[in-house]
């Protein structure tokens, strides 16, 4: 997949690390989807907001549901950092 933006430094919260450990989840494909502009399961307004943020430098937010668990992947507006987190860790 072609990346549409820089991810900066990648981080994962404790909850995501534990989820990956217990379910043998590989975050790589979800991170690549996020970086390629596949925003996952966000609603249409968030998709439109992400597309605007690509052009204007805003925050980018994706939602995926591996193993029935909701994971957010968020890239800061300055593209310095991307964090994979569970919603309650926000």
Short mmCIF file of N, CA and C in Angstrom, two decimals:
data_model
loop_
_atom_site.label_atom_id
_atom_site.label_comp_id
_atom_site.label_asym_id
_atom_site.label_seq_id
_atom_site.Cartn_x
_atom_site.Cartn_y
_atom_site.Cartn_z
N UNK A 1 0.83 -1.18 0.00
CA UNK A 1 0.00 0.00 0.00
C UNK A 1 0.88 1.25 0.00
N UNK A 2 0.41 2.26 -0.66
CA UNK A 2 1.13 3.53 -0.69
C UNK A 2 0.70 4.41 0.47
N UNK A 3 1.67 4.88 1.22
CA UNK A 3 1.37 5.76 2.35
C UNK A 3 1.07 7.17 1.85
N UNK A 4 0.03 7.78 2.43
CA UNK A 4 -0.37 9.14 2.07
C UNK A 4 0.24 10.19 2.98
N UNK A 5 0.84 9.76 4.10
CA UNK A 5 1.41 10.70 5.06
C UNK A 5 2.42 9.96 5.94
N UNK A 6 3.23 10.73 6.63
CA UNK A 6 4.21 10.19 7.56
C UNK A 6 3.53 9.85 8.88
N UNK A 7 3.92 8.74 9.48
CA UNK A 7 3.37 8.32 10.75
C UNK A 7 4.13 8.93 11.93
N UNK A 8 5.33 9.42 11.70
CA UNK A 8 6.16 9.89 12.81
C UNK A 8 6.56 8.72 13.68
N UNK A 9 6.76 8.98 14.97
CA UNK A 9 7.06 7.90 15.91
C UNK A 9 5.79 7.11 16.17
N UNK A 10 5.91 5.79 16.23
CA UNK A 10 4.78 4.91 16.49
C UNK A 10 4.76 4.50 17.95
N UNK A 11 3.58 4.59 18.57
CA UNK A 11 3.38 4.17 19.94
C UNK A 11 2.14 3.30 20.03
N UNK A 12 2.12 2.43 21.02
CA UNK A 12 0.93 1.65 21.34
C UNK A 12 0.74 1.71 22.85
N UNK A 13 -0.49 1.88 23.27
CA UNK A 13 -0.80 1.93 24.69
C UNK A 13 -0.68 0.53 25.30
N UNK A 14 -0.67 0.50 26.60
CA UNK A 14 -0.59 -0.78 27.32
C UNK A 14 -1.74 -1.70 26.91
N UNK A 15 -2.94 -1.15 26.79
CA UNK A 15 -4.09 -1.97 26.41
C UNK A 15 -3.92 -2.63 25.06
N UNK A 16 -3.38 -1.91 24.11
CA UNK A 16 -3.15 -2.48 22.78
C UNK A 16 -2.04 -3.51 22.82
N UNK A 17 -0.99 -3.23 23.57
CA UNK A 17 0.11 -4.20 23.70
C UNK A 17 -0.42 -5.50 24.31
N UNK A 18 -1.23 -5.39 25.34
CA UNK A 18 -1.81 -6.58 25.98
C UNK A 18 -2.74 -7.32 25.02
N UNK A 19 -3.55 -6.59 24.27
CA UNK A 19 -4.44 -7.22 23.28
C UNK A 19 -3.62 -7.99 22.24
N UNK A 20 -2.58 -7.37 21.74
CA UNK A 20 -1.72 -8.03 20.75
C UNK A 20 -1.08 -9.29 21.33
N UNK A 21 -0.65 -9.19 22.55
CA UNK A 21 0.00 -10.31 23.23
C UNK A 21 -0.96 -11.49 23.40
N UNK A 22 -2.17 -11.19 23.86
CA UNK A 22 -3.12 -12.27 24.19
C UNK A 22 -3.85 -12.83 22.98
N UNK A 23 -3.96 -12.06 21.92
CA UNK A 23 -4.69 -12.54 20.73
C UNK A 23 -3.77 -12.79 19.54
N UNK A 24 -2.47 -12.56 19.73
CA UNK A 24 -1.48 -12.70 18.66
C UNK A 24 -1.80 -11.78 17.49
N UNK A 25 -2.32 -10.61 17.82
CA UNK A 25 -2.70 -9.63 16.82
C UNK A 25 -1.45 -8.94 16.26
N UNK A 26 -1.37 -8.85 14.95
CA UNK A 26 -0.32 -8.10 14.27
C UNK A 26 -0.92 -6.75 13.89
N UNK A 27 -0.43 -5.68 14.50
CA UNK A 27 -0.93 -4.33 14.20
C UNK A 27 -0.48 -3.82 12.84
N UNK A 28 0.56 -4.41 12.29
CA UNK A 28 1.14 -3.92 11.04
C UNK A 28 0.13 -3.65 9.93
N UNK A 29 -0.75 -4.58 9.61
CA UNK A 29 -1.72 -4.34 8.54
C UNK A 29 -2.66 -3.17 8.84
N UNK A 30 -3.02 -2.98 10.09
CA UNK A 30 -3.92 -1.87 10.46
C UNK A 30 -3.19 -0.53 10.36
N UNK A 31 -1.94 -0.51 10.74
CA UNK A 31 -1.14 0.70 10.63
C UNK A 31 -0.96 1.07 9.15
N UNK A 32 -0.71 0.07 8.32
CA UNK A 32 -0.57 0.33 6.88
C UNK A 32 -1.88 0.82 6.28
N UNK A 33 -3.00 0.24 6.71
CA UNK A 33 -4.30 0.72 6.22
C UNK A 33 -4.50 2.19 6.59
N UNK A 34 -4.19 2.52 7.83
CA UNK A 34 -4.31 3.90 8.31
C UNK A 34 -3.44 4.83 7.46
N UNK A 35 -2.18 4.47 7.27
CA UNK A 35 -1.25 5.32 6.53
C UNK A 35 -1.61 5.45 5.05
N UNK A 36 -2.37 4.49 4.53
CA UNK A 36 -2.76 4.55 3.11
C UNK A 36 -4.08 5.27 2.90
N UNK A 37 -4.71 5.73 4.01
CA UNK A 37 -5.97 6.45 3.88
C UNK A 37 -7.20 5.58 3.97
N UNK A 38 -7.04 4.32 4.39
CA UNK A 38 -8.19 3.45 4.65
C UNK A 38 -8.51 3.65 6.13
N UNK A 39 -9.53 4.42 6.42
CA UNK A 39 -9.83 4.85 7.79
C UNK A 39 -10.62 3.83 8.57
N UNK A 40 -10.87 2.68 7.98
CA UNK A 40 -11.56 1.61 8.71
C UNK A 40 -13.02 1.91 8.91
N UNK A 41 -13.47 1.78 10.15
CA UNK A 41 -14.89 1.85 10.48
C UNK A 41 -15.33 3.20 11.03
N UNK A 42 -14.74 4.28 10.55
CA UNK A 42 -15.22 5.61 10.97
C UNK A 42 -16.43 5.98 10.13
N UNK A 43 -17.26 6.86 10.67
CA UNK A 43 -18.45 7.28 9.92
C UNK A 43 -18.06 8.25 8.80
N UNK A 44 -19.02 8.57 7.98
CA UNK A 44 -18.76 9.40 6.80
C UNK A 44 -18.22 10.79 7.16
N UNK A 45 -18.71 11.37 8.25
CA UNK A 45 -18.22 12.70 8.62
C UNK A 45 -16.75 12.65 9.05
N UNK A 46 -16.35 11.57 9.74
CA UNK A 46 -14.94 11.44 10.12
C UNK A 46 -14.07 11.14 8.91
N UNK A 47 -14.59 10.37 7.96
CA UNK A 47 -13.84 10.13 6.72
C UNK A 47 -13.58 11.45 6.00
N UNK A 48 -14.62 12.26 5.89
CA UNK A 48 -14.47 13.56 5.24
C UNK A 48 -13.49 14.44 6.02
N UNK A 49 -13.57 14.40 7.34
CA UNK A 49 -12.64 15.17 8.16
C UNK A 49 -11.20 14.73 7.98
N UNK A 50 -11.00 13.41 7.86
CA UNK A 50 -9.65 12.90 7.61
C UNK A 50 -9.12 13.35 6.25
N UNK A 51 -9.98 13.35 5.25
CA UNK A 51 -9.54 13.77 3.92
C UNK A 51 -9.16 15.26 3.94
N UNK A 52 -9.93 16.06 4.65
CA UNK A 52 -9.59 17.47 4.81
C UNK A 52 -8.27 17.61 5.57
N UNK A 53 -8.10 16.81 6.62
CA UNK A 53 -6.87 16.86 7.43
C UNK A 53 -5.64 16.47 6.64
N UNK A 54 -5.81 15.59 5.66
CA UNK A 54 -4.67 15.24 4.79
C UNK A 54 -4.16 16.47 4.07
N UNK A 55 -5.07 17.30 3.61
CA UNK A 55 -4.70 18.50 2.86
C UNK A 55 -4.28 19.65 3.77
N UNK A 56 -4.94 19.77 4.93
CA UNK A 56 -4.73 20.92 5.80
C UNK A 56 -3.79 20.67 6.98
N UNK A 57 -3.37 19.42 7.16
CA UNK A 57 -2.46 19.11 8.26
C UNK A 57 -3.13 18.86 9.59
N UNK A 58 -4.37 18.42 9.59
CA UNK A 58 -5.07 18.11 10.84
C UNK A 58 -4.80 16.70 11.33
N UNK A 59 -5.39 16.39 12.47
CA UNK A 59 -5.26 15.06 13.08
C UNK A 59 -5.99 14.02 12.23
N UNK A 60 -5.42 12.82 12.15
CA UNK A 60 -6.01 11.72 11.38
C UNK A 60 -6.39 10.60 12.35
N UNK A 61 -7.57 10.03 12.15
CA UNK A 61 -8.12 9.07 13.10
C UNK A 61 -8.77 7.92 12.34
N UNK A 62 -8.37 6.69 12.69
CA UNK A 62 -8.95 5.48 12.11
C UNK A 62 -9.47 4.58 13.22
N UNK A 63 -10.44 3.74 12.84
CA UNK A 63 -11.02 2.78 13.79
C UNK A 63 -11.06 1.42 13.11
N UNK A 64 -10.56 0.41 13.83
CA UNK A 64 -10.58 -0.97 13.32
C UNK A 64 -11.11 -1.88 14.43
N UNK A 65 -11.59 -3.06 14.03
CA UNK A 65 -12.20 -3.99 14.98
C UNK A 65 -11.60 -5.40 14.88
N UNK A 66 -10.31 -5.55 15.09
CA UNK A 66 -9.74 -6.91 15.07
C UNK A 66 -10.18 -7.69 16.31
N UNK A 67 -10.48 -8.94 16.13
CA UNK A 67 -10.89 -9.82 17.23
C UNK A 67 -12.06 -9.23 18.03
N UNK A 68 -12.92 -8.46 17.36
CA UNK A 68 -14.08 -7.88 18.01
C UNK A 68 -13.75 -6.76 18.99
N UNK A 69 -12.52 -6.31 19.00
CA UNK A 69 -12.07 -5.25 19.92
C UNK A 69 -11.85 -3.97 19.12
N UNK A 70 -12.36 -2.86 19.59
CA UNK A 70 -12.20 -1.59 18.88
C UNK A 70 -10.81 -1.03 19.18
N UNK A 71 -10.08 -0.69 18.10
CA UNK A 71 -8.77 -0.05 18.23
C UNK A 71 -8.80 1.25 17.45
N UNK A 72 -8.31 2.30 18.07
CA UNK A 72 -8.14 3.58 17.40
C UNK A 72 -6.68 3.74 17.02
N UNK A 73 -6.43 4.28 15.84
CA UNK A 73 -5.09 4.69 15.44
C UNK A 73 -5.18 6.17 15.09
N UNK A 74 -4.40 6.97 15.80
CA UNK A 74 -4.47 8.42 15.69
C UNK A 74 -3.10 8.99 15.37
N UNK A 75 -3.03 9.81 14.32
CA UNK A 75 -1.80 10.51 13.97
C UNK A 75 -1.99 11.99 14.26
N UNK A 76 -1.03 12.55 15.00
CA UNK A 76 -1.08 13.97 15.35
C UNK A 76 -1.06 14.85 14.11
N UNK A 77 -1.59 16.04 14.27
CA UNK A 77 -1.66 16.98 13.15
C UNK A 77 -0.29 17.30 12.55
N UNK A 78 0.74 17.34 13.39
CA UNK A 78 2.08 17.65 12.87
C UNK A 78 2.80 16.42 12.32
N UNK A 79 2.13 15.25 12.35
CA UNK A 79 2.65 13.97 11.84
C UNK A 79 3.90 13.50 12.59
N UNK A 80 4.09 13.99 13.82
CA UNK A 80 5.25 13.60 14.61
C UNK A 80 5.02 12.29 15.36
N UNK A 81 3.73 11.92 15.56
CA UNK A 81 3.45 10.75 16.38
C UNK A 81 2.15 10.10 15.94
N UNK A 82 2.15 8.77 15.97
CA UNK A 82 0.94 7.98 15.74
C UNK A 82 0.80 7.03 16.91
N UNK A 83 -0.43 6.93 17.44
CA UNK A 83 -0.67 6.09 18.62
C UNK A 83 -1.80 5.12 18.31
N UNK A 84 -1.58 3.84 18.61
CA UNK A 84 -2.64 2.84 18.58
C UNK A 84 -3.14 2.70 20.02
N UNK A 85 -4.45 2.83 20.21
CA UNK A 85 -5.01 2.81 21.56
C UNK A 85 -6.39 2.18 21.57
N UNK A 86 -6.82 1.78 22.75
CA UNK A 86 -8.19 1.38 22.96
C UNK A 86 -8.98 2.62 23.33
N UNK A 87 -10.26 2.70 22.97
CA UNK A 87 -11.02 3.93 23.23
C UNK A 87 -10.98 4.42 24.67
N UNK A 88 -11.02 3.52 25.63
CA UNK A 88 -11.02 3.97 27.04
C UNK A 88 -9.66 4.52 27.48
N UNK A 89 -8.64 4.38 26.64
CA UNK A 89 -7.31 4.89 26.98
C UNK A 89 -7.08 6.30 26.43
N UNK A 90 -8.04 6.85 25.76
CA UNK A 90 -7.91 8.18 25.17
C UNK A 90 -7.86 9.25 26.22
#
